[in-house]
Coordinates of N, CA, C and O in Angstrom, one line a residue:
M27 N 28.7 -44.3 -13.5 CA 27.8 -45.3 -14.1 C 26.6 -44.5 -14.7 O 26.0 -43.7 -14.0
L28 N 26.3 -44.8 -15.9 CA 25.1 -44.1 -16.5 C 23.8 -44.9 -16.2 O 23.8 -46.1 -16.0
A29 N 22.8 -44.1 -16.1 CA 21.5 -44.7 -15.8 C 21.1 -45.6 -17.0 O 21.4 -45.3 -18.1
Q30 N 20.4 -46.7 -16.7 CA 20.0 -47.6 -17.7 C 18.5 -47.9 -17.5 O 18.1 -48.0 -16.3
P31 N 17.8 -48.2 -18.5 CA 16.3 -48.5 -18.4 C 16.2 -49.9 -17.7 O 17.1 -50.7 -17.8
V32 N 15.1 -50.0 -16.9 CA 14.8 -51.3 -16.3 C 14.5 -52.3 -17.4 O 13.7 -52.0 -18.3
P33 N 15.1 -53.5 -17.4 CA 14.8 -54.5 -18.4 C 13.4 -54.9 -18.3 O 12.8 -54.9 -17.2
P34 N 12.8 -55.4 -19.4 CA 11.4 -55.9 -19.4 C 11.1 -56.9 -18.3 O 10.0 -56.9 -17.8
Q35 N 12.0 -57.8 -18.0 CA 11.8 -58.8 -17.0 C 12.0 -58.2 -15.6 O 11.7 -58.9 -14.6
G36 N 12.4 -56.9 -15.4 CA 12.6 -56.3 -14.2 C 14.0 -56.6 -13.6 O 14.9 -56.9 -14.4
F37 N 14.1 -56.4 -12.3 CA 15.4 -56.6 -11.7 C 15.1 -57.2 -10.3 O 14.0 -57.0 -9.7
L38 N 16.1 -57.8 -9.7 CA 16.0 -58.4 -8.4 C 16.5 -57.5 -7.3 O 17.5 -56.9 -7.5
L39 N 15.7 -57.5 -6.2 CA 16.1 -56.8 -5.0 C 15.8 -57.6 -3.8 O 14.6 -57.9 -3.6
E40 N 16.8 -58.1 -3.2 CA 16.6 -59.0 -2.0 C 15.6 -60.1 -2.3 O 14.7 -60.5 -1.6
G41 N 15.8 -60.7 -3.5 CA 15.1 -61.9 -3.9 C 13.7 -61.6 -4.5 O 13.0 -62.5 -4.9
N42 N 13.3 -60.4 -4.6 CA 12.0 -60.0 -5.2 C 12.2 -59.3 -6.5 O 13.1 -58.5 -6.7
V43 N 11.4 -59.7 -7.5 CA 11.4 -59.1 -8.8 C 10.7 -57.7 -8.7 O 9.5 -57.7 -8.2
L44 N 11.3 -56.7 -9.2 CA 10.7 -55.4 -9.3 C 10.5 -55.1 -10.8 O 11.5 -55.2 -11.5
R45 N 9.3 -54.7 -11.2 CA 9.1 -54.4 -12.6 C 8.6 -53.0 -12.8 O 7.8 -52.5 -12.0
S46 N 9.1 -52.3 -13.8 CA 8.7 -51.0 -14.2 C 7.6 -51.2 -15.2 O 7.7 -51.9 -16.2
V47 N 6.4 -50.6 -14.9 CA 5.2 -50.8 -15.8 C 4.8 -49.4 -16.4 O 4.5 -48.5 -15.6
E48 N 4.9 -49.3 -17.7 CA 4.5 -48.1 -18.3 C 3.0 -48.1 -18.4 O 2.3 -49.0 -18.9
V49 N 2.4 -47.0 -17.9 CA 0.9 -46.9 -17.9 C 0.4 -45.7 -18.7 O -0.8 -45.5 -18.8
G50 N 1.3 -44.9 -19.3 CA 0.8 -43.8 -20.2 C 0.7 -42.5 -19.4 O 1.4 -42.2 -18.4
H51 N -0.4 -41.7 -19.8 CA -0.6 -40.4 -19.2 C -1.3 -40.5 -17.8 O -2.3 -41.2 -17.7
S52 N -0.8 -39.8 -16.9 CA -1.5 -39.6 -15.6 C -1.5 -38.1 -15.4 O -2.1 -37.4 -16.2
D53 N -0.8 -37.6 -14.4 CA -0.8 -36.1 -14.2 C 0.2 -35.5 -15.2 O 0.3 -34.3 -15.3
T54 N 0.9 -36.3 -15.9 CA 1.8 -35.9 -17.0 C 2.0 -37.1 -18.0 O 1.5 -38.2 -17.7
D55 N 2.7 -36.8 -19.1 CA 2.9 -37.9 -20.0 C 4.0 -38.9 -19.6 O 4.8 -38.5 -18.8
G56 N 3.9 -40.1 -20.1 CA 5.0 -41.1 -19.9 C 5.1 -41.6 -18.5 O 6.3 -41.7 -18.0
T57 N 4.1 -41.9 -17.9 CA 4.1 -42.3 -16.4 C 4.4 -43.8 -16.3 O 3.8 -44.6 -17.1
T58 N 5.2 -44.2 -15.3 CA 5.4 -45.6 -15.0 C 5.1 -45.8 -13.5 O 5.1 -44.9 -12.7
V59 N 4.9 -47.0 -13.2 CA 4.7 -47.4 -11.8 C 5.7 -48.6 -11.6 O 6.2 -49.2 -12.5
L60 N 6.1 -48.8 -10.3 CA 6.9 -49.9 -9.9 C 6.1 -51.0 -9.3 O 5.3 -50.7 -8.3
H61 N 6.2 -52.2 -9.8 CA 5.3 -53.3 -9.3 C 6.2 -54.4 -8.7 O 7.2 -54.8 -9.3
V62 N 5.9 -54.8 -7.5 CA 6.6 -55.9 -6.8 C 5.5 -57.0 -6.6 O 4.9 -57.0 -5.6
P63 N 5.4 -57.9 -7.6 CA 4.3 -58.9 -7.5 C 4.4 -59.8 -6.3 O 3.3 -60.1 -5.7
S64 N 5.5 -60.1 -5.8 CA 5.7 -61.1 -4.7 C 5.0 -60.6 -3.4 O 4.6 -61.3 -2.6
I65 N 4.9 -59.2 -3.3 CA 4.3 -58.7 -2.0 C 3.1 -57.9 -2.3 O 2.6 -57.2 -1.5
G66 N 2.6 -57.9 -3.6 CA 1.4 -57.2 -4.0 C 1.5 -55.7 -3.8 O 0.6 -55.0 -3.5
L67 N 2.7 -55.1 -4.2 CA 3.0 -53.7 -4.0 C 3.0 -53.0 -5.3 O 3.7 -53.5 -6.3
V68 N 2.4 -51.9 -5.4 CA 2.6 -50.9 -6.5 C 3.0 -49.6 -5.9 O 2.3 -49.0 -5.1
V69 N 4.2 -49.1 -6.4 CA 4.6 -47.8 -6.0 C 4.1 -46.9 -7.2 O 4.6 -47.0 -8.3
A70 N 3.0 -46.2 -7.0 CA 2.2 -45.6 -8.0 C 2.6 -44.2 -8.5 O 2.1 -43.7 -9.5
G71 N 3.6 -43.6 -7.8 CA 4.0 -42.3 -8.2 C 2.9 -41.3 -8.5 O 2.1 -41.1 -7.6
D72 N 2.9 -40.8 -9.7 CA 1.9 -39.8 -10.1 C 0.6 -40.3 -10.6 O -0.3 -39.6 -10.9
V73 N 0.4 -41.6 -10.6 CA -0.8 -42.2 -11.1 C -2.0 -42.2 -10.1 O -3.1 -41.9 -10.5
V74 N -1.7 -42.6 -8.9 CA -2.7 -42.7 -7.9 C -2.4 -41.6 -6.8 O -1.3 -41.6 -6.2
Y75 N -3.4 -40.8 -6.6 CA -3.3 -39.8 -5.5 C -4.0 -40.3 -4.3 O -5.0 -40.9 -4.4
N76 N -3.5 -40.0 -3.1 CA -4.0 -40.5 -1.9 C -4.3 -39.4 -0.9 O -3.3 -38.9 -0.2
G77 N -5.5 -38.9 -0.8 CA -5.8 -37.8 0.1 C -5.3 -36.4 -0.2 O -5.3 -35.5 0.6
V78 N -4.9 -36.3 -1.5 CA -4.4 -35.0 -2.0 C -5.1 -34.7 -3.3 O -5.4 -35.5 -4.1
H79 N -5.4 -33.4 -3.5 CA -6.1 -33.0 -4.8 C -5.1 -33.3 -5.9 O -3.9 -33.1 -5.9
A80 N -5.7 -33.9 -7.0 CA -4.9 -34.3 -8.1 C -4.6 -33.2 -9.0 O -5.4 -32.3 -9.3
Y81 N -3.4 -33.2 -9.5 CA -2.9 -32.2 -10.5 C -3.4 -32.5 -11.9 O -2.9 -33.5 -12.5
L82 N -4.4 -31.8 -12.3 CA -5.1 -32.1 -13.6 C -4.8 -31.1 -14.7 O -5.4 -31.1 -15.7
S83 N -3.9 -30.2 -14.4 CA -3.6 -29.1 -15.3 C -3.1 -29.6 -16.7 O -3.2 -28.8 -17.7
E84 N -2.6 -30.8 -16.8 CA -2.1 -31.3 -18.1 C -3.1 -32.3 -18.6 O -2.7 -33.2 -19.4
S85 N -4.4 -32.2 -18.3 CA -5.3 -33.3 -18.6 C -6.3 -32.9 -19.7 O -7.3 -33.6 -20.0
A86 N -6.0 -31.8 -20.4 CA -6.9 -31.4 -21.5 C -6.7 -32.3 -22.7 O -5.8 -33.2 -22.7
D87 N -7.5 -32.2 -23.7 CA -7.3 -33.0 -24.9 C -7.3 -34.5 -24.7 O -6.4 -35.2 -25.2
G88 N -8.1 -35.0 -23.8 CA -8.2 -36.4 -23.6 C -7.4 -37.0 -22.5 O -7.3 -38.2 -22.2
G89 N -6.6 -36.1 -21.8 CA -5.7 -36.5 -20.7 C -6.4 -37.2 -19.6 O -5.9 -38.1 -19.0
R90 N -7.6 -36.7 -19.2 CA -8.4 -37.3 -18.1 C -8.8 -38.8 -18.5 O -8.6 -39.7 -17.7
A91 N -9.2 -39.0 -19.7 CA -9.6 -40.3 -20.1 C -8.3 -41.2 -20.1 O -8.4 -42.4 -19.7
E92 N -7.2 -40.7 -20.6 CA -6.0 -41.5 -20.6 C -5.6 -41.8 -19.1 O -5.1 -43.0 -18.9
W93 N -5.8 -40.9 -18.2 CA -5.4 -41.2 -16.8 C -6.3 -42.3 -16.3 O -5.8 -43.2 -15.5
L94 N -7.6 -42.3 -16.7 CA -8.4 -43.4 -16.2 C -7.9 -44.7 -16.7 O -8.0 -45.7 -16.0
H95 N -7.4 -44.8 -18.0 CA -6.8 -46.0 -18.5 C -5.6 -46.4 -17.7 O -5.3 -47.6 -17.5
A96 N -4.8 -45.4 -17.3 CA -3.6 -45.7 -16.5 C -4.0 -46.3 -15.1 O -3.4 -47.2 -14.6
L97 N -5.1 -45.8 -14.5 CA -5.6 -46.4 -13.3 C -6.1 -47.8 -13.5 O -5.9 -48.7 -12.6
D98 N -6.7 -48.1 -14.7 CA -7.1 -49.4 -15.0 C -5.9 -50.3 -15.0 O -5.9 -51.5 -14.6
A99 N -4.8 -49.9 -15.6 CA -3.6 -50.7 -15.7 C -3.0 -51.0 -14.3 O -2.6 -52.1 -14.1
V100 N -3.1 -50.0 -13.4 CA -2.6 -50.3 -12.1 C -3.5 -51.3 -11.4 O -3.1 -52.2 -10.7
E101 N -4.8 -51.1 -11.6 CA -5.8 -52.0 -11.0 C -5.6 -53.5 -11.4 O -5.7 -54.4 -10.7
R102 N -5.2 -53.6 -12.7 CA -5.0 -55.0 -13.3 C -3.8 -55.7 -12.6 O -3.7 -56.9 -12.7
L103 N -2.9 -54.9 -12.0 CA -1.8 -55.6 -11.3 C -2.3 -56.2 -10.0 O -1.5 -56.9 -9.3
A104 N -3.5 -56.0 -9.6 CA -4.1 -56.5 -8.4 C -3.3 -56.3 -7.1 O -2.9 -57.2 -6.4
P105 N -2.9 -55.0 -6.9 CA -2.1 -54.7 -5.7 C -2.8 -54.9 -4.4 O -4.0 -54.7 -4.3
R106 N -2.1 -55.2 -3.4 CA -2.6 -55.2 -2.0 C -2.2 -53.9 -1.3 O -2.8 -53.6 -0.3
H107 N -1.2 -53.3 -1.8 CA -0.7 -52.0 -1.2 C -0.4 -51.1 -2.4 O 0.2 -51.5 -3.4
V108 N -0.8 -49.8 -2.3 CA -0.6 -48.8 -3.3 C 0.0 -47.6 -2.6 O -0.6 -47.0 -1.8
V109 N 1.3 -47.4 -3.0 CA 2.0 -46.2 -2.4 C 2.0 -45.1 -3.4 O 2.5 -45.2 -4.5
S110 N 1.3 -44.0 -3.1 CA 1.2 -42.8 -4.0 C 2.3 -41.9 -3.8 O 2.9 -41.7 -2.7
G111 N 2.7 -41.2 -4.9 CA 3.7 -40.2 -4.8 C 3.2 -38.9 -4.2 O 3.9 -38.1 -3.6
H112 N 1.9 -38.7 -4.3 CA 1.2 -37.5 -3.7 C 0.2 -38.1 -2.7 O -0.8 -38.6 -3.1
K113 N 0.5 -37.9 -1.4 CA -0.3 -38.5 -0.4 C -0.4 -37.7 0.9 O 0.5 -37.0 1.2
N114 N -1.5 -37.9 1.6 CA -1.6 -37.5 3.0 C -1.0 -38.6 3.8 O -1.5 -39.7 3.8
K115 N 0.0 -38.3 4.6 CA 0.7 -39.4 5.3 C -0.1 -40.1 6.3 O 0.3 -41.2 6.7
V116 N -1.2 -39.6 6.7 CA -2.0 -40.3 7.7 C -3.1 -41.2 7.1 O -3.7 -41.9 7.8
V117 N -3.1 -41.2 5.7 CA -4.1 -42.1 5.0 C -3.4 -43.4 4.6 O -2.3 -43.3 4.1
P118 N -4.0 -44.6 4.8 CA -3.3 -45.8 4.5 C -3.0 -46.0 3.0 O -3.7 -45.4 2.2
D119 N -2.0 -46.8 2.7 CA -1.6 -47.1 1.3 C -2.5 -48.2 0.8 O -2.0 -49.3 0.5
S120 N -3.8 -48.0 0.6 CA -4.7 -49.0 0.2 C -5.0 -49.0 -1.3 O -5.0 -47.9 -1.9
P121 N -5.4 -50.1 -1.8 CA -5.8 -50.2 -3.2 C -7.1 -49.4 -3.5 O -7.4 -49.0 -4.6
A122 N -7.8 -49.1 -2.4 CA -9.0 -48.2 -2.6 C -8.7 -46.9 -3.1 O -9.6 -46.2 -3.7
T123 N -7.5 -46.4 -3.0 CA -7.1 -45.1 -3.5 C -7.1 -45.1 -5.1 O -7.2 -44.0 -5.7
I124 N -7.1 -46.3 -5.7 CA -7.2 -46.3 -7.2 C -8.6 -45.8 -7.6 O -8.7 -44.9 -8.4
E125 N -9.6 -46.4 -6.9 CA -11.0 -45.9 -7.2 C -11.2 -44.5 -6.8 O -12.0 -43.7 -7.4
E126 N -10.6 -44.1 -5.7 CA -10.8 -42.7 -5.2 C -10.2 -41.7 -6.2 O -10.8 -40.7 -6.4
T127 N -9.1 -42.1 -6.7 CA -8.5 -41.2 -7.8 C -9.4 -41.2 -9.0 O -9.6 -40.1 -9.6
R128 N -9.8 -42.3 -9.4 CA -10.7 -42.4 -10.6 C -12.0 -41.6 -10.4 O -12.4 -40.8 -11.3
Q129 N -12.6 -41.6 -9.2 CA -13.8 -40.8 -8.9 C -13.5 -39.3 -8.9 O -14.2 -38.5 -9.4
Y130 N -12.3 -39.0 -8.4 CA -11.9 -37.6 -8.4 C -11.8 -37.0 -9.8 O -12.3 -36.0 -10.1
I131 N -11.2 -37.8 -10.7 CA -11.0 -37.4 -12.1 C -12.4 -37.3 -12.8 O -12.7 -36.3 -13.5
R132 N -13.3 -38.2 -12.5 CA -14.7 -38.2 -13.1 C -15.4 -36.9 -12.5 O -16.1 -36.3 -13.3
D133 N -15.2 -36.6 -11.3 CA -15.9 -35.5 -10.7 C -15.4 -34.2 -11.4 O -16.1 -33.3 -11.8
A134 N -14.0 -34.1 -11.5 CA -13.5 -32.9 -12.2 C -13.9 -32.8 -13.6 O -14.3 -31.7 -14.1
D135 N -14.0 -33.9 -14.3 CA -14.4 -34.0 -15.7 C -15.8 -33.4 -15.8 O -16.2 -32.6 -16.7
R136 N -16.7 -33.9 -15.0 CA -18.1 -33.5 -15.0 C -18.2 -32.0 -14.6 O -18.9 -31.2 -15.3
L137 N -17.5 -31.6 -13.6 CA -17.6 -30.2 -13.2 C -16.9 -29.2 -14.2 O -17.4 -28.0 -14.3
L138 N -16.0 -29.6 -14.9 CA -15.4 -28.8 -15.9 C -16.5 -28.5 -17.0 O -16.4 -27.4 -17.6
K139 N -17.4 -29.4 -17.2 CA -18.5 -29.2 -18.2 C -19.7 -28.4 -17.6 O -20.3 -27.7 -18.3
E140 N -19.9 -28.6 -16.3 CA -21.1 -28.0 -15.6 C -20.8 -26.6 -15.1 O -21.8 -25.8 -14.9
T141 N -19.6 -26.3 -14.7 CA -19.4 -25.0 -14.1 C -19.0 -24.0 -15.1 O -18.6 -24.3 -16.2
T142 N -19.2 -22.7 -14.8 CA -18.9 -21.6 -15.8 C -17.8 -20.7 -15.4 O -17.5 -19.8 -16.2
S143 N -17.2 -20.9 -14.2 CA -16.1 -20.0 -13.8 C -15.1 -20.8 -13.0 O -15.4 -21.9 -12.5
R144 N -13.9 -20.3 -13.0 CA -12.8 -20.9 -12.2 C -13.2 -21.1 -10.7 O -13.0 -22.1 -10.1
L145 N -13.8 -20.0 -10.2 CA -14.2 -20.0 -8.8 C -15.3 -21.1 -8.5 O -15.2 -21.8 -7.5
E146 N -16.2 -21.1 -9.4 CA -17.3 -22.1 -9.3 C -16.7 -23.6 -9.3 O -17.1 -24.4 -8.5
F147 N -15.8 -23.8 -10.2 CA -15.2 -25.1 -10.3 C -14.4 -25.4 -9.0 O -14.5 -26.5 -8.4
F148 N -13.6 -24.4 -8.6 CA -12.8 -24.6 -7.4 C -13.7 -24.9 -6.2 O -13.4 -25.9 -5.4
D149 N -14.7 -24.1 -6.0 CA -15.6 -24.3 -4.8 C -16.3 -25.7 -4.9 O -16.4 -26.4 -3.9
A150 N -16.7 -26.1 -6.1 CA -17.4 -27.4 -6.2 C -16.5 -28.6 -5.9 O -16.8 -29.5 -5.2
M151 N -15.2 -28.5 -6.5 CA -14.3 -29.6 -6.2 C -13.9 -29.7 -4.7 O -13.8 -30.7 -4.2
C152 N -13.7 -28.5 -4.1 CA -13.3 -28.5 -2.7 C -14.5 -29.0 -1.8 O -14.3 -29.6 -0.8
S153 N -15.7 -28.7 -2.3 CA -16.9 -29.2 -1.5 C -17.1 -30.7 -1.7 O -17.4 -31.4 -0.7
L154 N -16.8 -31.2 -2.8 CA -16.9 -32.7 -3.1 C -15.8 -33.4 -2.4 O -16.0 -34.6 -2.0
H155 N -14.6 -32.8 -2.2 CA -13.4 -33.5 -1.7 C -12.8 -32.7 -0.6 O -11.6 -32.3 -0.7
P156 N -13.5 -32.4 0.5 CA -13.0 -31.5 1.5 C -11.9 -32.0 2.3 O -11.1 -31.3 2.9
E157 N -11.7 -33.4 2.4 CA -10.7 -34.0 3.1 C -9.3 -34.0 2.5 O -8.3 -34.2 3.1
R158 N -9.3 -33.7 1.2 CA -8.0 -33.7 0.4 C -7.2 -32.5 0.7 O -7.7 -31.4 0.9
L159 N -5.9 -32.7 0.7 CA -4.9 -31.7 1.0 C -4.6 -30.9 -0.3 O -4.8 -31.5 -1.4
N160 N -4.0 -29.7 -0.2 CA -3.4 -28.9 -1.3 C -4.5 -28.4 -2.3 O -4.5 -28.7 -3.5
R161 N -5.3 -27.5 -1.7 CA -6.3 -26.9 -2.6 C -5.8 -26.0 -3.7 O -6.4 -25.7 -4.6
A162 N -4.5 -25.6 -3.5 CA -3.9 -24.7 -4.6 C -3.9 -25.4 -5.9 O -4.1 -24.8 -7.0
V163 N -3.8 -26.8 -5.9 CA -3.8 -27.5 -7.1 C -5.2 -27.5 -7.8 O -5.2 -27.5 -9.0
V164 N -6.2 -27.3 -7.0 CA -7.5 -27.2 -7.6 C -7.6 -25.9 -8.4 O -8.2 -25.8 -9.5
W165 N -7.1 -24.9 -7.8 CA -7.1 -23.6 -8.5 C -6.2 -23.6 -9.8 O -6.6 -23.1 -10.8
L166 N -5.1 -24.3 -9.7 CA -4.2 -24.5 -10.9 C -5.0 -25.2 -12.0 O -4.9 -24.8 -13.2
T167 N -5.7 -26.2 -11.6 CA -6.6 -27.0 -12.6 C -7.6 -26.0 -13.2 O -7.8 -26.0 -14.4
A168 N -8.3 -25.3 -12.4 CA -9.3 -24.4 -12.9 C -8.7 -23.4 -13.9 O -9.3 -23.1 -14.9
T169 N -7.6 -22.8 -13.5 CA -6.9 -21.8 -14.3 C -6.5 -22.4 -15.7 O -6.6 -21.8 -16.7
A170 N -5.9 -23.6 -15.6 CA -5.4 -24.3 -16.8 C -6.5 -24.8 -17.7 O -6.4 -24.8 -19.0
L171 N -7.6 -25.2 -17.2 CA -8.6 -26.0 -18.0 C -9.9 -25.3 -18.2 O -10.7 -25.8 -19.1
M172 N -10.3 -24.3 -17.5 CA -11.7 -23.8 -17.7 C -11.9 -23.2 -19.1 O -13.0 -23.2 -19.6
D173 N -10.8 -22.8 -19.8 CA -10.9 -22.2 -21.1 C -10.7 -23.3 -22.2 O -10.9 -23.0 -23.4
T174 N -10.2 -24.5 -21.8 CA -9.8 -25.5 -22.8 C -10.5 -26.8 -22.5 O -9.9 -27.9 -22.6
Q175 N -11.7 -26.8 -22.0 CA -12.4 -28.0 -21.6 C -12.5 -29.0 -22.8 O -12.8 -28.6 -23.9
S176 N -12.2 -30.2 -22.4 CA -12.3 -31.3 -23.4 C -12.5 -32.6 -22.7 O -12.3 -32.8 -21.6

């Protein structure tokens, strides 16, 4: 059987409608989330990060602003539970992670303009978000974006 796109009306699973929602750019292009309205669930994949440093290496040329729009789209679904694809397993699947991801992106955007070196950016982001896992991603971001700030 060949894979088929999810129809616009979604599909049923155990009596619940599951909908695929295209939200645009997040940590990469063409991101979707899975929405289960009946239980207030959004499986956010790469759009919402939960307790993990966000992969921003593909966010030049307006990508961070687009990601903020993707977060707005998730928020408009009014979820009660948000399951992130990148998460610290001890942190709850709360809708608060939408705003936490939004703030992380804003912090990175500001620091990309204010810092003058990869190391300075790395140190500043890790200081602002010491509880987040996977600091290697912060270095990848610094390496990818410090010369192409936008």
